[in-house]
PDB file of C-alpha atoms in Angstrom:
ATOM      1  CA  UNK M   1     -21.334 -18.497  -6.473  1.00 40.00           C
ATOM      2  CA  UNK M   2     -20.378 -14.830  -6.102  1.00 49.00           C
ATOM      3  CA  UNK M   3     -17.231 -13.923  -4.164  1.00 54.00           C
ATOM      4  CA  UNK M   4     -18.464 -10.359  -3.632  1.00 62.00           C
ATOM      5  CA  UNK M   5     -20.300  -9.150  -0.548  1.00 65.00           C
ATOM      6  CA  UNK M   6     -22.143  -5.916  -1.099  1.00 81.00           C
ATOM      7  CA  UNK M   7     -22.400  -3.177   1.534  1.00 83.00           C
ATOM      8  CA  UNK M   8     -25.800  -2.347   2.942  1.00 86.00           C
ATOM      9  CA  UNK M   9     -24.455   0.610   4.947  1.00 91.00           C
ATOM     10  CA  UNK M  10     -21.380   2.832   4.737  1.00 92.00           C
ATOM     11  CA  UNK M  11     -20.347   5.461   7.277  1.00 95.00           C
ATOM     12  CA  UNK M  12     -17.390   7.844   6.866  1.00 95.00           C
ATOM     13  CA  UNK M  13     -15.860  10.383   9.235  1.00 97.00           C
ATOM     14  CA  UNK M  14     -12.862  12.491   8.284  1.00 98.00           C
ATOM     15  CA  UNK M  15     -10.881  15.513   9.316  1.00 98.00           C
ATOM     16  CA  UNK M  16      -7.846  17.233   7.906  1.00 98.00           C
ATOM     17  CA  UNK M  17      -6.240  20.485   6.976  1.00 98.00           C
ATOM     18  CA  UNK M  18      -3.568  22.325   5.004  1.00 97.00           C
ATOM     19  CA  UNK M  19      -0.837  24.739   5.993  1.00 98.00           C
ATOM     20  CA  UNK M  20       1.099  26.910   3.543  1.00 97.00           C
ATOM     21  CA  UNK M  21       4.551  28.405   4.083  1.00 97.00           C
ATOM     22  CA  UNK M  22       5.770  30.311   1.031  1.00 95.00           C
ATOM     23  CA  UNK M  23       5.908  27.897  -1.910  1.00 96.00           C
ATOM     24  CA  UNK M  24       5.331  24.827   0.319  1.00 97.00           C
ATOM     25  CA  UNK M  25       1.825  23.510   0.993  1.00 97.00           C
ATOM     26  CA  UNK M  26       1.518  20.690   3.567  1.00 98.00           C
ATOM     27  CA  UNK M  27      -1.545  18.663   4.422  1.00 98.00           C
ATOM     28  CA  UNK M  28      -2.766  15.955   6.746  1.00 98.00           C
ATOM     29  CA  UNK M  29      -5.965  13.898   6.654  1.00 98.00           C
ATOM     30  CA  UNK M  30      -7.560  11.214   8.832  1.00 98.00           C
ATOM     31  CA  UNK M  31     -10.626   9.188   7.844  1.00 98.00           C
ATOM     32  CA  UNK M  32     -12.531   6.416   9.584  1.00 97.00           C
ATOM     33  CA  UNK M  33     -14.632   4.276   7.211  1.00 95.00           C
ATOM     34  CA  UNK M  34     -17.139   1.599   8.289  1.00 94.00           C
ATOM     35  CA  UNK M  35     -18.915  -0.875   6.015  1.00 92.00           C
ATOM     36  CA  UNK M  36     -21.746  -3.186   7.057  1.00 91.00           C
ATOM     37  CA  UNK M  37     -22.097  -5.944   4.452  1.00 89.00           C
ATOM     38  CA  UNK M  38     -25.183  -7.926   3.484  1.00 87.00           C
ATOM     39  CA  UNK M  39     -23.450 -11.158   4.591  1.00 84.00           C
ATOM     40  CA  UNK M  40     -23.101  -9.861   8.190  1.00 84.00           C
ATOM     41  CA  UNK M  41     -19.424  -8.922   7.923  1.00 86.00           C
ATOM     42  CA  UNK M  42     -18.258  -5.521   9.157  1.00 91.00           C
ATOM     43  CA  UNK M  43     -15.123  -3.720   7.966  1.00 90.00           C
ATOM     44  CA  UNK M  44     -13.506  -0.728   9.658  1.00 93.00           C
ATOM     45  CA  UNK M  45     -10.678   1.090   7.847  1.00 93.00           C
ATOM     46  CA  UNK M  46      -8.637   3.981   9.186  1.00 96.00           C
ATOM     47  CA  UNK M  47      -6.622   6.127   6.779  1.00 96.00           C
ATOM     48  CA  UNK M  48      -3.744   8.385   7.805  1.00 98.00           C
ATOM     49  CA  UNK M  49      -2.364  10.684   5.109  1.00 98.00           C
ATOM     50  CA  UNK M  50       0.296  13.386   4.875  1.00 98.00           C
ATOM     51  CA  UNK M  51       1.133  15.375   1.754  1.00 98.00           C
ATOM     52  CA  UNK M  52       3.330  18.186   0.531  1.00 98.00           C
ATOM     53  CA  UNK M  53       3.449  20.241  -2.657  1.00 97.00           C
ATOM     54  CA  UNK M  54       6.257  22.604  -3.538  1.00 98.00           C
ATOM     55  CA  UNK M  55       6.145  25.150  -6.338  1.00 96.00           C
ATOM     56  CA  UNK M  56       9.704  25.212  -7.690  1.00 96.00           C
ATOM     57  CA  UNK M  57       8.773  27.828 -10.284  1.00 94.00           C
ATOM     58  CA  UNK M  58       5.460  29.541 -11.102  1.00 92.00           C
ATOM     59  CA  UNK M  59       5.028  26.977 -13.914  1.00 95.00           C
ATOM     60  CA  UNK M  60       6.370  23.858 -12.162  1.00 97.00           C
ATOM     61  CA  UNK M  61       5.040  21.989  -9.128  1.00 96.00           C
ATOM     62  CA  UNK M  62       6.261  18.807  -7.437  1.00 98.00           C
ATOM     63  CA  UNK M  63       4.408  16.919  -4.757  1.00 97.00           C
ATOM     64  CA  UNK M  64       4.159  13.768  -2.763  1.00 97.00           C
ATOM     65  CA  UNK M  65       1.789  12.016  -0.407  1.00 97.00           C
ATOM     66  CA  UNK M  66       1.955   9.023   1.908  1.00 97.00           C
ATOM     67  CA  UNK M  67      -1.167   7.133   2.938  1.00 96.00           C
ATOM     68  CA  UNK M  68      -1.306   4.372   5.568  1.00 96.00           C
ATOM     69  CA  UNK M  69      -4.513   2.373   5.790  1.00 94.00           C
ATOM     70  CA  UNK M  70      -5.281  -0.280   8.383  1.00 94.00           C
ATOM     71  CA  UNK M  71      -8.448  -2.359   8.343  1.00 92.00           C
ATOM     72  CA  UNK M  72     -10.222  -4.897  10.502  1.00 91.00           C
ATOM     73  CA  UNK M  73     -12.982  -7.375   9.621  1.00 87.00           C
ATOM     74  CA  UNK M  74     -15.188  -8.408  12.553  1.00 86.00           C
ATOM     75  CA  UNK M  75     -16.137 -11.978  11.645  1.00 81.00           C
ATOM     76  CA  UNK M  76     -12.909 -13.273  10.081  1.00 82.00           C
ATOM     77  CA  UNK M  77     -10.606 -11.125  12.260  1.00 81.00           C
ATOM     78  CA  UNK M  78      -8.482 -10.337   9.178  1.00 85.00           C
ATOM     79  CA  UNK M  79      -6.431  -7.136   9.474  1.00 89.00           C
ATOM     80  CA  UNK M  80      -5.456  -5.889   6.015  1.00 89.00           C
ATOM     81  CA  UNK M  81      -3.164  -2.875   5.671  1.00 91.00           C
ATOM     82  CA  UNK M  82      -1.812  -0.743   2.853  1.00 92.00           C
ATOM     83  CA  UNK M  83       1.119   1.659   2.440  1.00 94.00           C
ATOM     84  CA  UNK M  84       0.865   3.976  -0.550  1.00 94.00           C
ATOM     85  CA  UNK M  85       3.298   6.559  -1.870  1.00 96.00           C
ATOM     86  CA  UNK M  86       2.203   9.032  -4.542  1.00 95.00           C
ATOM     87  CA  UNK M  87       4.551  11.376  -6.422  1.00 97.00           C
ATOM     88  CA  UNK M  88       3.676  14.055  -8.981  1.00 97.00           C
ATOM     89  CA  UNK M  89       5.461  16.533 -11.217  1.00 98.00           C
ATOM     90  CA  UNK M  90       3.161  19.088 -12.871  1.00 97.00           C
ATOM     91  CA  UNK M  91       4.232  21.585 -15.544  1.00 97.00           C
ATOM     92  CA  UNK M  92       1.825  24.369 -16.518  1.00 96.00           C
ATOM     93  CA  UNK M  93       1.970  25.233 -20.215  1.00 96.00           C
ATOM     94  CA  UNK M  94      -0.580  28.018 -19.698  1.00 95.00           C
ATOM     95  CA  UNK M  95      -3.266  29.046 -17.190  1.00 92.00           C
ATOM     96  CA  UNK M  96      -5.572  26.388 -18.622  1.00 95.00           C
ATOM     97  CA  UNK M  97      -3.258  23.567 -19.743  1.00 96.00           C
ATOM     98  CA  UNK M  98      -0.776  21.448 -17.822  1.00 96.00           C
ATOM     99  CA  UNK M  99       1.142  18.197 -18.201  1.00 97.00           C
ATOM    100  CA  UNK M 100       1.560  15.888 -15.212  1.00 97.00           C
ATOM    101  CA  UNK M 101       3.571  12.773 -14.453  1.00 96.00           C
ATOM    102  CA  UNK M 102       2.203  10.740 -11.543  1.00 94.00           C
ATOM    103  CA  UNK M 103       3.649   7.660  -9.880  1.00 95.00           C
ATOM    104  CA  UNK M 104       1.705   5.504  -7.416  1.00 92.00           C
ATOM    105  CA  UNK M 105       3.358   2.736  -5.416  1.00 92.00           C
ATOM    106  CA  UNK M 106       1.384   0.536  -3.035  1.00 92.00           C
ATOM    107  CA  UNK M 107       2.323  -2.349  -0.765  1.00 90.00           C
ATOM    108  CA  UNK M 108      -0.236  -4.307   1.225  1.00 89.00           C
ATOM    109  CA  UNK M 109      -0.122  -6.614   4.209  1.00 88.00           C
ATOM    110  CA  UNK M 110      -2.400  -8.835   6.267  1.00 84.00           C
ATOM    111  CA  UNK M 111      -3.370 -10.974   3.302  1.00 81.00           C
ATOM    112  CA  UNK M 112      -4.644  -8.055   1.199  1.00 83.00           C
ATOM    113  CA  UNK M 113      -3.792  -7.513  -2.452  1.00 86.00           C
ATOM    114  CA  UNK M 114      -2.438  -4.176  -3.651  1.00 88.00           C
ATOM    115  CA  UNK M 115      -5.287  -2.313  -5.334  1.00 87.00           C
ATOM    116  CA  UNK M 116      -4.704   1.302  -6.353  1.00 88.00           C
ATOM    117  CA  UNK M 117      -8.112   2.902  -6.837  1.00 83.00           C
ATOM    118  CA  UNK M 118      -9.039   3.390 -10.476  1.00 86.00           C
ATOM    119  CA  UNK M 119      -6.779   0.579 -11.753  1.00 88.00           C
ATOM    120  CA  UNK M 120      -6.988  -3.198 -11.863  1.00 87.00           C
ATOM    121  CA  UNK M 121      -5.948  -4.895  -8.626  1.00 86.00           C
ATOM    122  CA  UNK M 122      -2.505  -6.478  -8.508  1.00 89.00           C
ATOM    123  CA  UNK M 123      -2.158 -10.247  -8.262  1.00 89.00           C
ATOM    124  CA  UNK M 124       0.429  -9.691  -5.488  1.00 90.00           C
ATOM    125  CA  UNK M 125       0.812  -7.376  -2.505  1.00 91.00           C
ATOM    126  CA  UNK M 126       2.695  -4.759  -4.582  1.00 92.00           C
ATOM    127  CA  UNK M 127       1.553  -2.465  -7.359  1.00 93.00           C
ATOM    128  CA  UNK M 128       3.199   0.341  -9.333  1.00 94.00           C
ATOM    129  CA  UNK M 129       1.265   2.660 -11.638  1.00 94.00           C
ATOM    130  CA  UNK M 130       2.756   5.482 -13.700  1.00 95.00           C
ATOM    131  CA  UNK M 131       0.518   7.975 -15.479  1.00 94.00           C
ATOM    132  CA  UNK M 132       1.419  10.761 -17.902  1.00 96.00           C
ATOM    133  CA  UNK M 133      -1.362  13.085 -18.900  1.00 96.00           C
ATOM    134  CA  UNK M 134      -2.362  16.454 -20.216  1.00 97.00           C
ATOM    135  CA  UNK M 135      -5.227  18.504 -18.809  1.00 95.00           C
ATOM    136  CA  UNK M 136      -6.987  21.433 -20.411  1.00 96.00           C
ATOM    137  CA  UNK M 137      -9.565  23.497 -18.513  1.00 94.00           C
ATOM    138  CA  UNK M 138     -12.394  25.089 -20.499  1.00 93.00           C
TER     139      UNK M 138
END
């Protein structure tokens, strides 16, 4: 028996913006996501996000973001929630190549597991992911 319920419909609404003051760029984003599943369940998730990037030097950028997500299932009345903190340090070797260190930390509540997108879900309500990478634009 499958433990997955697949969505038959997904609706997303979002709004946000950025504001720049000198070397500081700040942002805010709100999204409202609704899933209707084939098993009759409905999930609504609201995401609230704030972010800031600061260019310490023309070649060096630091940034951070906080995302709060709250969800609600209609049939089971479960109310999962997630708190996620993202940090980045980005050093530009040239106009086309940079090295970045990223740290993601997530904590969940309401019976949900921590599950940072793009990585395997945690077996607990906490997850920490650190990524070091190099990017080259062609």
